[in-house]
Amino acid sequence: MIEINDTCAEDPPQADAFRMILIVGIGTVVCSIGIVLNSFLLLSFRRLDVFRSNLLYLFLLACLDILVELCFMLIFPSSLVWDYFRVEFLYTCWHFYIKYVSTVGQVLIAASTLLIVAASFERYICSLKSSIQFSPQRRFLFISIVGTCALFMKGSVFFELELQSLPHCPPFQNLRLDLSEITRSESYKTIWMFWCRSIFNVFLPFSLLLILNSLTITNLNKLHINGFQSVLVEVSLLFIMLSIYLVASVQAPRSSQFSNRCQSDATSSELPLPDNISCRPLLGPSITSSTIDSFASSNDQMPTLLRRNSEACAARRRKRDATRTLAALITIYLLTNTLNLLITIMEFINPDVLGSLGEGWTYKYLADLSSVLTISSTAFRLPVYFHCNGDIRAQIRDFAKSCFIDQNEKKKLGKLTMPIASSSTESNSFNFLYFQYLKLFLSAYYRLVPIFSPI
């Protein structure tokens, strides 16, 4: 804070009824909802291994969203409240913390945007081929680069603001927030503050997200078609193997039974059988013992193949959910930041036009609306995750039940629901269902075959 001797002059009022409703009313409500929902989302992530999956981006994004919403409430609504209601205590506090909170808020907003760009880039790389996976070390490297870039681009805001003190002036005139000496350089103001920040914080992220999102959806559609065709081939082969095995396992005992009957008839009649007579059933293929053994050996492999196929389908589903979640996240970001992009374009073309509209109030209203739209994108991410991602939806439901259901009801519910089993338990339950299916199929087969058999 710098003490200066200057003429006491009160700044013109910045708050009116429309800005109070838009920023203080709607903005505060949106931020409060966002803090609650993002906190709920963070608590729902506690059972997920977020540090080893792509959910790490969503986890960090929720943390940044909470901090951004707090900074928004400390900057904009607080400023209008002390200006409209003339609250001296809030006026003094706001001028002392605004330099720090504004810098933190700018860095967090830049980090959130770059974090979404990094997540979309990873989704694009993974969409090129289904076998591509990012390691946690590479993901942490991307996040470190994001933090460094955000701090580099927006950290200089701290040195661009300067608080001036006028102790000889009355309240609401004794403090003044102004630009520092470094901003008086035309090259710094034009090149860095305007061109570089507008390009790297508005135009470039907007363009990258639009391009990466489109390419990722295109690649995902191609992988989905190829994956669906491969699944059809695998299921068809497994069905053929299962059918052949069922026929082999049923016809083998019947062949043995008929052979024993032929031998017993020949023994009882004491007549030798001719060499050209074969003791085998009239219906069904000729099955040797080696064929039966080969199909019987596939009994242990078939559940494993089916389980692997289900695991591959689950992996594809999780990858598709992650892509859908990120695509919806990017779409909301693009929609809510369109007005900010248009305002920035107008500032590039002719900034005097915005300042002249409605004596400058139109520009203030548009800037306020842009801020509310931007903050709304951070406040309503949980509904997007709940709709697009099955794993997150299951965790949110589980956490909601643990919060709003009594202990007795949770115990009753735990008895009715199936617990999450390990891979061995899943395999045993799958084998049990598989052999139950064989049992039912064989019982039906044994009832139908004697009807059509001439024996």
Short mmCIF file of C-alpha atoms in Angstrom, two decimals:
data_model
loop_
_atom_site.label_atom_id
_atom_site.label_comp_id
_atom_site.label_asym_id
_atom_site.label_seq_id
_atom_site.Cartn_x
_atom_site.Cartn_y
_atom_site.Cartn_z
CA MET A 1 0.00 0.00 0.00
CA ILE A 2 1.33 3.39 -1.03
CA GLU A 3 0.44 6.60 0.79
CA ILE A 4 -0.01 9.56 -1.52
CA ASN A 5 -1.24 13.09 -1.20
CA ASP A 6 -3.88 13.52 -3.83
CA THR A 7 -7.20 15.20 -4.28
CA CYS A 8 -10.02 13.34 -2.59
CA ALA A 9 -12.46 12.16 -5.18
CA GLU A 10 -15.06 9.46 -4.86
CA ASP A 11 -15.32 6.98 -7.68
CA PRO A 12 -18.60 7.04 -9.63
CA PRO A 13 -21.13 4.39 -8.49
CA GLN A 14 -20.67 1.04 -10.13
CA ALA A 15 -23.73 -0.78 -8.78
CA ASP A 16 -27.33 -0.52 -9.91
CA ALA A 17 -30.39 -2.75 -9.53
CA PHE A 18 -29.64 -4.86 -12.63
CA ARG A 19 -26.05 -5.61 -11.59
CA MET A 20 -27.16 -6.37 -8.04
CA ILE A 21 -29.65 -8.94 -9.32
CA LEU A 22 -27.27 -10.44 -11.87
CA ILE A 23 -24.05 -10.58 -9.82
CA VAL A 24 -25.10 -10.53 -6.18
CA GLY A 25 -28.34 -12.49 -6.64
CA ILE A 26 -27.80 -14.97 -9.45
CA GLY A 27 -24.00 -15.10 -9.21
CA THR A 28 -23.98 -15.80 -5.47
CA VAL A 29 -26.64 -18.50 -5.79
CA VAL A 30 -24.78 -20.18 -8.64
CA CYS A 31 -21.49 -20.09 -6.71
CA SER A 32 -23.13 -21.49 -3.57
CA ILE A 33 -24.67 -24.34 -5.54
CA GLY A 34 -21.32 -24.98 -7.22
CA ILE A 35 -19.45 -25.15 -3.92
CA VAL A 36 -21.96 -27.66 -2.52
CA LEU A 37 -22.05 -29.84 -5.65
CA ASN A 38 -18.28 -29.85 -6.18
CA SER A 39 -17.69 -30.67 -2.50
CA PHE A 40 -20.18 -33.51 -2.83
CA LEU A 41 -18.33 -34.66 -5.95
CA LEU A 42 -14.96 -34.66 -4.19
CA LEU A 43 -16.36 -36.76 -1.36
CA SER A 44 -17.85 -39.16 -3.89
CA PHE A 45 -14.39 -39.66 -5.44
CA ARG A 46 -12.95 -41.02 -2.21
CA ARG A 47 -13.41 -44.69 -3.17
CA LEU A 48 -12.08 -44.30 -6.70
CA ASP A 49 -8.42 -44.56 -7.59
CA VAL A 50 -8.34 -41.09 -9.10
CA PHE A 51 -4.55 -40.77 -8.98
CA ARG A 52 -4.07 -43.71 -11.38
CA SER A 53 -6.84 -42.94 -13.87
CA ASN A 54 -8.07 -40.11 -16.06
CA LEU A 55 -10.47 -39.15 -13.26
CA LEU A 56 -7.55 -37.20 -11.83
CA TYR A 57 -8.42 -34.34 -14.21
CA LEU A 58 -12.01 -34.24 -12.95
CA PHE A 59 -10.85 -34.43 -9.32
CA LEU A 60 -8.46 -31.51 -9.70
CA LEU A 61 -11.01 -29.60 -11.75
CA ALA A 62 -13.53 -29.91 -8.92
CA CYS A 63 -10.94 -28.57 -6.45
CA LEU A 64 -10.14 -25.63 -8.72
CA ASP A 65 -13.84 -24.93 -9.27
CA ILE A 66 -14.46 -24.55 -5.54
CA LEU A 67 -11.59 -22.08 -5.21
CA VAL A 68 -12.69 -20.15 -8.31
CA GLU A 69 -16.23 -19.82 -6.96
CA LEU A 70 -14.93 -18.55 -3.63
CA CYS A 71 -12.74 -15.99 -5.41
CA PHE A 72 -15.69 -14.88 -7.53
CA MET A 73 -17.80 -14.25 -4.43
CA LEU A 74 -15.00 -12.31 -2.75
CA ILE A 75 -14.36 -10.09 -5.79
CA PHE A 76 -17.59 -9.23 -7.64
CA PRO A 77 -20.55 -9.53 -5.24
CA SER A 78 -18.54 -8.03 -2.36
CA SER A 79 -17.56 -5.04 -4.49
CA LEU A 80 -21.16 -4.32 -5.48
CA VAL A 81 -22.46 -4.82 -1.94
CA TRP A 82 -20.17 -2.25 -0.34
CA ASP A 83 -20.73 0.13 -3.24
CA TYR A 84 -24.53 -0.17 -3.24
CA PHE A 85 -25.14 -0.34 0.53
CA ARG A 86 -22.09 1.76 1.55
CA VAL A 87 -20.58 -0.78 3.97
CA GLU A 88 -17.33 0.78 5.16
CA PHE A 89 -15.90 -2.33 6.81
CA LEU A 90 -16.40 -4.38 3.64
CA TYR A 91 -14.99 -1.50 1.60
CA THR A 92 -11.75 -1.55 3.61
CA CYS A 93 -11.40 -5.33 3.63
CA TRP A 94 -12.06 -5.58 -0.10
CA HIS A 95 -9.31 -3.13 -0.99
CA PHE A 96 -6.78 -4.95 1.18
CA TYR A 97 -7.39 -8.47 -0.14
CA ILE A 98 -8.38 -7.76 -3.73
CA LYS A 99 -4.81 -7.82 -5.03
CA TYR A 100 -4.17 -11.32 -3.70
CA VAL A 101 -7.60 -12.82 -4.40
CA SER A 102 -7.67 -11.43 -7.93
CA THR A 103 -4.28 -12.95 -8.72
CA VAL A 104 -5.26 -16.33 -7.29
CA GLY A 105 -8.57 -16.27 -9.16
CA GLN A 106 -6.93 -15.44 -12.48
CA VAL A 107 -4.35 -18.22 -12.06
CA LEU A 108 -7.05 -20.74 -11.10
CA ILE A 109 -9.24 -19.87 -14.08
CA ALA A 110 -6.30 -20.26 -16.45
CA ALA A 111 -5.34 -23.56 -14.79
CA SER A 112 -8.91 -24.88 -15.12
CA THR A 113 -9.01 -24.06 -18.81
CA LEU A 114 -5.60 -25.60 -19.51
CA LEU A 115 -6.55 -28.66 -17.44
CA ILE A 116 -9.56 -29.26 -19.69
CA VAL A 117 -7.29 -28.85 -22.73
CA ALA A 118 -4.84 -31.41 -21.30
CA ALA A 119 -7.65 -33.88 -20.58
CA SER A 120 -9.07 -33.44 -24.09
CA PHE A 121 -5.61 -33.97 -25.58
CA GLU A 122 -5.24 -37.24 -23.65
CA ARG A 123 -8.69 -38.37 -24.80
CA TYR A 124 -7.73 -37.57 -28.39
CA ILE A 125 -4.50 -39.60 -28.18
CA CYS A 126 -6.35 -42.53 -26.60
CA SER A 127 -9.06 -42.36 -29.26
CA LEU A 128 -6.51 -43.01 -32.02
CA LYS A 129 -6.15 -46.61 -30.91
CA SER A 130 -7.95 -48.61 -28.24
CA SER A 131 -4.71 -50.03 -26.81
CA ILE A 132 -3.15 -46.64 -26.05
CA GLN A 133 -3.12 -45.79 -22.34
CA PHE A 134 -1.54 -42.88 -20.48
CA SER A 135 0.65 -43.67 -17.50
CA PRO A 136 0.11 -41.82 -14.19
CA GLN A 137 3.62 -40.34 -14.48
CA ARG A 138 2.85 -38.79 -17.85
CA ARG A 139 -0.47 -37.48 -16.53
CA PHE A 140 1.24 -35.83 -13.56
CA LEU A 141 3.76 -34.30 -15.98
CA PHE A 142 0.93 -32.74 -17.99
CA ILE A 143 -0.64 -31.37 -14.82
CA SER A 144 2.67 -29.85 -13.75
CA ILE A 145 3.02 -28.17 -17.13
CA VAL A 146 -0.55 -26.84 -16.81
CA GLY A 147 0.18 -25.32 -13.40
CA THR A 148 3.43 -23.76 -14.58
CA CYS A 149 1.82 -22.21 -17.66
CA ALA A 150 -1.12 -20.84 -15.66
CA LEU A 151 1.21 -19.28 -13.10
CA PHE A 152 3.39 -17.80 -15.84
CA MET A 153 0.49 -16.26 -17.78
CA LYS A 154 -1.55 -14.91 -14.87
CA GLY A 155 0.90 -14.59 -11.99
CA SER A 156 2.00 -11.16 -13.17
CA VAL A 157 -1.45 -9.78 -12.24
CA PHE A 158 -0.12 -9.41 -8.70
CA PHE A 159 2.48 -6.89 -9.88
CA GLU A 160 0.03 -4.99 -12.07
CA LEU A 161 -2.28 -3.89 -9.24
CA GLU A 162 -1.41 -1.22 -6.73
CA LEU A 163 -3.32 -0.07 -3.64
CA GLN A 164 -3.09 3.64 -2.90
CA SER A 165 -3.92 5.09 0.50
CA LEU A 166 -5.32 8.59 1.02
CA PRO A 167 -5.44 8.98 4.82
CA HIS A 168 -6.57 12.59 4.68
CA CYS A 169 -9.71 11.68 2.73
CA PRO A 170 -13.06 10.65 4.21
CA PRO A 171 -14.38 7.05 4.07
CA PHE A 172 -15.02 5.57 0.64
CA GLN A 173 -12.37 7.93 -0.72
CA ASN A 174 -9.31 7.01 1.36
CA LEU A 175 -8.44 3.84 -0.59
CA ARG A 176 -7.94 3.50 -4.31
CA LEU A 177 -7.05 0.49 -6.44
CA ASP A 178 -4.98 1.48 -9.45
CA LEU A 179 -2.62 0.00 -12.01
CA SER A 180 1.05 -0.13 -11.10
CA GLU A 181 3.98 1.52 -12.82
CA ILE A 182 4.76 -1.53 -14.96
CA THR A 183 1.43 -1.25 -16.78
CA ARG A 184 2.22 2.27 -17.96
CA SER A 185 4.55 0.82 -20.56
CA GLU A 186 2.72 0.68 -23.87
CA SER A 187 4.65 -2.37 -25.06
CA TYR A 188 3.85 -4.31 -21.88
CA LYS A 189 0.21 -3.24 -21.90
CA THR A 190 -0.35 -3.94 -25.58
CA ILE A 191 1.79 -6.99 -26.23
CA TRP A 192 1.55 -8.92 -22.97
CA MET A 193 -1.61 -7.79 -21.20
CA PHE A 194 -3.77 -7.61 -24.30
CA TRP A 195 -2.46 -9.72 -27.17
CA CYS A 196 -0.67 -12.55 -25.37
CA ARG A 197 -3.27 -13.07 -22.66
CA SER A 198 -6.18 -12.84 -25.06
CA ILE A 199 -4.60 -15.36 -27.42
CA PHE A 200 -3.32 -17.86 -24.85
CA ASN A 201 -6.28 -17.63 -22.47
CA VAL A 202 -9.23 -17.15 -24.81
CA PHE A 203 -8.62 -17.85 -28.50
CA LEU A 204 -6.16 -20.74 -28.31
CA PRO A 205 -7.98 -22.85 -25.66
CA PHE A 206 -11.32 -22.25 -27.40
CA SER A 207 -9.93 -23.35 -30.76
CA LEU A 208 -8.02 -26.36 -29.37
CA LEU A 209 -11.02 -27.64 -27.46
CA LEU A 210 -13.26 -27.29 -30.49
CA ILE A 211 -10.81 -29.13 -32.78
CA LEU A 212 -9.82 -31.86 -30.29
CA ASN A 213 -13.41 -32.55 -29.34
CA SER A 214 -14.43 -32.99 -32.97
CA LEU A 215 -11.48 -35.26 -33.79
CA THR A 216 -12.01 -37.37 -30.68
CA ILE A 217 -15.66 -37.99 -31.47
CA THR A 218 -14.75 -38.96 -35.04
CA ASN A 219 -12.07 -41.42 -33.88
CA LEU A 220 -14.37 -42.85 -31.23
CA ASN A 221 -17.05 -43.58 -33.81
CA LYS A 222 -14.51 -45.46 -35.93
CA LEU A 223 -13.28 -47.51 -32.95
CA HIS A 224 -16.86 -48.19 -31.90
CA ILE A 225 -17.73 -49.65 -35.31
CA ASN A 226 -14.56 -51.79 -35.42
CA GLY A 227 -15.04 -52.91 -31.83
CA PHE A 228 -18.66 -53.85 -32.46
CA GLN A 229 -17.66 -55.98 -35.45
CA SER A 230 -14.95 -57.77 -33.46
CA VAL A 231 -17.40 -58.44 -30.63
CA LEU A 232 -19.86 -59.97 -33.08
CA VAL A 233 -17.14 -62.28 -34.44
CA GLU A 234 -16.06 -63.36 -30.94
CA VAL A 235 -19.62 -63.99 -29.78
CA SER A 236 -20.38 -66.00 -32.92
CA LEU A 237 -17.29 -68.17 -32.44
CA LEU A 238 -18.09 -68.73 -28.78
CA PHE A 239 -21.68 -69.66 -29.63
CA ILE A 240 -20.48 -72.17 -32.24
CA MET A 241 -18.02 -73.71 -29.76
CA LEU A 242 -20.73 -73.93 -27.12
CA SER A 243 -23.19 -75.58 -29.51
CA ILE A 244 -20.64 -78.14 -30.71
CA TYR A 245 -19.63 -78.92 -27.15
CA LEU A 246 -23.25 -79.45 -26.10
CA VAL A 247 -23.89 -81.81 -29.04
CA ALA A 248 -20.68 -83.70 -28.32
CA SER A 249 -21.33 -84.04 -24.60
CA VAL A 250 -24.87 -85.38 -25.21
CA GLN A 251 -24.23 -87.69 -28.16
CA ALA A 252 -21.21 -89.39 -26.56
CA PRO A 253 -23.15 -91.14 -23.75
CA ARG A 254 -25.91 -92.12 -26.21
CA SER A 255 -23.34 -93.66 -28.56
CA SER A 256 -21.83 -95.64 -25.72
CA GLN A 257 -25.27 -96.77 -24.55
CA PHE A 258 -26.29 -97.89 -28.04
CA SER A 259 -22.97 -99.75 -28.48
CA ASN A 260 -23.49 -101.59 -25.22
CA ARG A 261 -27.02 -102.47 -26.33
CA CYS A 262 -25.70 -103.90 -29.61
CA GLN A 263 -23.11 -105.97 -27.78
CA SER A 264 -25.64 -107.25 -25.27
CA ASP A 265 -28.06 -108.22 -28.06
CA ALA A 266 -25.29 -109.99 -29.91
CA THR A 267 -24.22 -111.85 -26.79
CA SER A 268 -27.74 -112.84 -25.90
CA SER A 269 -28.43 -114.18 -29.39
CA GLU A 270 -24.95 -115.73 -29.56
CA LEU A 271 -24.64 -114.59 -33.17
CA PRO A 272 -21.58 -112.76 -34.45
CA LEU A 273 -22.16 -109.33 -35.89
CA PRO A 274 -21.23 -108.79 -39.53
CA ASP A 275 -18.15 -106.74 -40.16
CA ASN A 276 -20.04 -104.11 -42.16
CA ILE A 277 -22.45 -103.29 -39.32
CA SER A 278 -21.45 -100.35 -37.18
CA CYS A 279 -22.91 -100.04 -33.70
CA ARG A 280 -23.57 -96.30 -33.59
CA PRO A 281 -26.74 -94.21 -33.36
CA LEU A 282 -28.71 -93.45 -36.48
CA LEU A 283 -28.92 -89.77 -35.53
CA GLY A 284 -25.96 -87.48 -34.69
CA PRO A 285 -22.41 -87.23 -35.98
CA SER A 286 -19.72 -89.78 -35.55
CA ILE A 287 -17.74 -88.59 -32.56
CA THR A 288 -14.49 -90.13 -31.47
CA SER A 289 -13.01 -90.04 -28.00
CA SER A 290 -10.35 -87.57 -29.05
CA THR A 291 -13.02 -85.19 -30.34
CA ILE A 292 -14.90 -85.45 -27.06
CA ASP A 293 -11.70 -84.82 -25.11
CA SER A 294 -10.87 -81.76 -27.25
CA PHE A 295 -14.28 -80.26 -26.71
CA ALA A 296 -14.26 -81.20 -23.05
CA SER A 297 -10.95 -79.41 -22.63
CA SER A 298 -12.58 -76.23 -23.91
CA ASN A 299 -14.96 -76.34 -20.93
CA ASP A 300 -12.38 -74.60 -18.76
CA GLN A 301 -11.44 -72.10 -21.45
CA MET A 302 -14.93 -71.01 -22.46
CA PRO A 303 -15.85 -69.17 -19.24
CA THR A 304 -12.46 -67.47 -19.33
CA LEU A 305 -13.00 -66.38 -22.93
CA LEU A 306 -16.46 -65.09 -22.13
CA ARG A 307 -15.20 -63.28 -19.05
CA ARG A 308 -12.36 -61.72 -21.03
CA ASN A 309 -14.84 -60.59 -23.63
CA SER A 310 -17.03 -59.03 -20.93
CA GLU A 311 -13.99 -57.33 -19.40
CA ALA A 312 -13.05 -55.94 -22.83
CA CYS A 313 -16.59 -54.65 -23.27
CA ALA A 314 -16.44 -53.06 -19.81
CA ALA A 315 -13.11 -51.40 -20.67
CA ARG A 316 -14.57 -50.05 -23.90
CA ARG A 317 -17.61 -48.81 -21.98
CA ARG A 318 -15.43 -46.98 -19.46
CA LYS A 319 -13.41 -45.41 -22.26
CA ARG A 320 -16.59 -44.38 -24.06
CA ASP A 321 -17.99 -42.89 -20.83
CA ALA A 322 -14.78 -40.94 -20.25
CA THR A 323 -14.94 -39.55 -23.77
CA ARG A 324 -18.63 -38.65 -23.44
CA THR A 325 -17.97 -36.93 -20.12
CA LEU A 326 -15.14 -34.87 -21.52
CA ALA A 327 -17.09 -34.05 -24.70
CA ALA A 328 -20.01 -32.76 -22.63
CA LEU A 329 -17.61 -30.83 -20.40
CA ILE A 330 -15.97 -29.19 -23.40
CA THR A 331 -19.33 -28.39 -24.99
CA ILE A 332 -20.50 -26.59 -21.85
CA TYR A 333 -17.21 -24.70 -21.67
CA LEU A 334 -17.52 -23.58 -25.29
CA LEU A 335 -21.13 -22.47 -24.85
CA THR A 336 -20.53 -20.53 -21.63
CA ASN A 337 -17.39 -18.85 -22.95
CA THR A 338 -18.80 -17.79 -26.32
CA LEU A 339 -19.88 -14.38 -25.00
CA ASN A 340 -16.43 -13.83 -23.50
CA LEU A 341 -14.91 -14.71 -26.87
CA LEU A 342 -17.17 -12.23 -28.68
CA ILE A 343 -16.34 -9.47 -26.19
CA THR A 344 -12.63 -10.16 -26.65
CA ILE A 345 -13.02 -10.01 -30.43
CA MET A 346 -14.80 -6.66 -30.13
CA GLU A 347 -11.97 -5.40 -27.93
CA PHE A 348 -9.56 -6.40 -30.66
CA ILE A 349 -11.53 -4.71 -33.43
CA ASN A 350 -12.75 -1.48 -31.85
CA PRO A 351 -12.70 -1.16 -28.04
CA ASP A 352 -14.15 2.35 -28.16
CA VAL A 353 -17.46 1.02 -29.48
CA LEU A 354 -18.07 -1.06 -26.35
CA GLY A 355 -17.27 1.88 -24.09
CA SER A 356 -19.63 4.19 -25.92
CA LEU A 357 -22.69 1.90 -25.82
CA GLY A 358 -25.11 3.11 -23.16
CA GLU A 359 -22.44 5.34 -21.61
CA GLY A 360 -20.39 2.27 -20.73
CA TRP A 361 -23.16 0.44 -18.85
CA THR A 362 -23.84 -1.95 -21.73
CA TYR A 363 -20.24 -3.10 -21.66
CA LYS A 364 -20.48 -3.63 -17.89
CA TYR A 365 -23.67 -5.65 -18.25
CA LEU A 366 -22.16 -7.84 -20.95
CA ALA A 367 -19.01 -8.37 -18.88
CA ASP A 368 -21.11 -9.30 -15.85
CA LEU A 369 -23.22 -11.71 -17.88
CA SER A 370 -20.05 -13.27 -19.29
CA SER A 371 -18.70 -13.75 -15.75
CA VAL A 372 -21.92 -15.40 -14.56
CA LEU A 373 -21.98 -17.72 -17.57
CA THR A 374 -18.35 -18.68 -17.01
CA ILE A 375 -18.89 -19.40 -13.34
CA SER A 376 -22.03 -21.41 -14.12
CA SER A 377 -19.94 -23.87 -16.13
CA THR A 378 -17.95 -24.65 -12.98
CA ALA A 379 -21.06 -24.97 -10.82
CA PHE A 380 -22.96 -27.63 -12.74
CA ARG A 381 -20.33 -30.19 -13.63
CA LEU A 382 -21.74 -32.84 -11.29
CA PRO A 383 -24.97 -33.32 -13.30
CA VAL A 384 -22.84 -33.75 -16.42
CA TYR A 385 -20.67 -36.40 -14.75
CA PHE A 386 -23.73 -38.15 -13.34
CA HIS A 387 -25.36 -38.37 -16.75
CA CYS A 388 -22.33 -39.37 -18.83
CA ASN A 389 -20.12 -41.56 -16.61
CA GLY A 390 -21.33 -44.84 -15.12
CA ASP A 391 -18.51 -45.22 -12.57
CA ILE A 392 -18.99 -41.71 -11.21
CA ARG A 393 -22.76 -42.19 -11.18
CA ALA A 394 -22.38 -45.34 -9.07
CA GLN A 395 -20.07 -43.57 -6.61
CA ILE A 396 -22.40 -40.56 -6.32
CA ARG A 397 -25.35 -42.83 -5.60
CA ASP A 398 -23.36 -44.80 -3.06
CA PHE A 399 -22.24 -41.65 -1.27
CA ALA A 400 -25.77 -40.22 -1.34
CA LYS A 401 -27.11 -43.39 0.24
CA SER A 402 -24.44 -43.31 2.91
CA CYS A 403 -25.36 -39.70 3.71
CA PHE A 404 -29.15 -39.83 3.64
CA ILE A 405 -29.99 -43.40 4.73
CA ASP A 406 -29.95 -44.43 8.40
CA GLN A 407 -27.59 -47.08 9.69
CA ASN A 408 -30.35 -49.66 10.11
CA GLU A 409 -31.60 -49.08 6.61
CA LYS A 410 -28.05 -49.36 5.29
CA LYS A 411 -27.69 -52.75 6.99
CA LYS A 412 -30.94 -53.97 5.48
CA LEU A 413 -29.90 -52.59 2.12
CA GLY A 414 -26.52 -54.28 2.42
CA LYS A 415 -28.20 -57.65 2.90
CA LEU A 416 -30.28 -57.20 -0.22
CA THR A 417 -27.58 -55.89 -2.54
CA MET A 418 -24.74 -57.92 -3.95
CA PRO A 419 -21.31 -56.80 -2.66
CA ILE A 420 -18.51 -55.91 -4.98
CA ALA A 421 -16.59 -59.15 -5.47
CA SER A 422 -13.03 -59.83 -6.42
CA SER A 423 -12.01 -61.28 -9.73
CA SER A 424 -12.00 -64.86 -8.35
CA THR A 425 -15.49 -64.47 -6.92
CA GLU A 426 -16.70 -63.06 -10.22
CA SER A 427 -15.19 -66.04 -12.02
CA ASN A 428 -16.84 -68.53 -9.63
CA SER A 429 -20.25 -66.89 -9.96
CA PHE A 430 -19.84 -66.82 -13.73
CA ASN A 431 -18.93 -70.53 -13.79
CA PHE A 432 -21.94 -71.31 -11.61
CA LEU A 433 -24.31 -69.49 -13.97
CA TYR A 434 -22.64 -71.09 -16.94
CA PHE A 435 -23.08 -74.66 -15.66
CA GLN A 436 -26.63 -73.91 -14.59
CA TYR A 437 -27.31 -72.90 -18.16
CA LEU A 438 -25.74 -76.16 -19.40
CA LYS A 439 -27.83 -78.15 -16.94
CA LEU A 440 -31.06 -76.61 -18.14
CA PHE A 441 -30.06 -77.02 -21.76
CA LEU A 442 -29.11 -80.70 -21.30
CA SER A 443 -32.29 -81.53 -19.42
CA ALA A 444 -34.36 -80.07 -22.24
CA TYR A 445 -32.23 -81.90 -24.79
CA TYR A 446 -32.66 -85.28 -23.04
CA ARG A 447 -36.42 -84.81 -23.08
CA LEU A 448 -36.60 -83.88 -26.76
CA VAL A 449 -34.06 -86.30 -28.30
CA PRO A 450 -35.92 -89.59 -27.54
CA ILE A 451 -38.97 -88.21 -29.32
CA PHE A 452 -37.13 -87.85 -32.62
CA SER A 453 -34.77 -90.81 -32.23
CA PRO A 454 -35.74 -94.09 -33.99
CA ILE A 455 -34.06 -96.19 -31.31
#
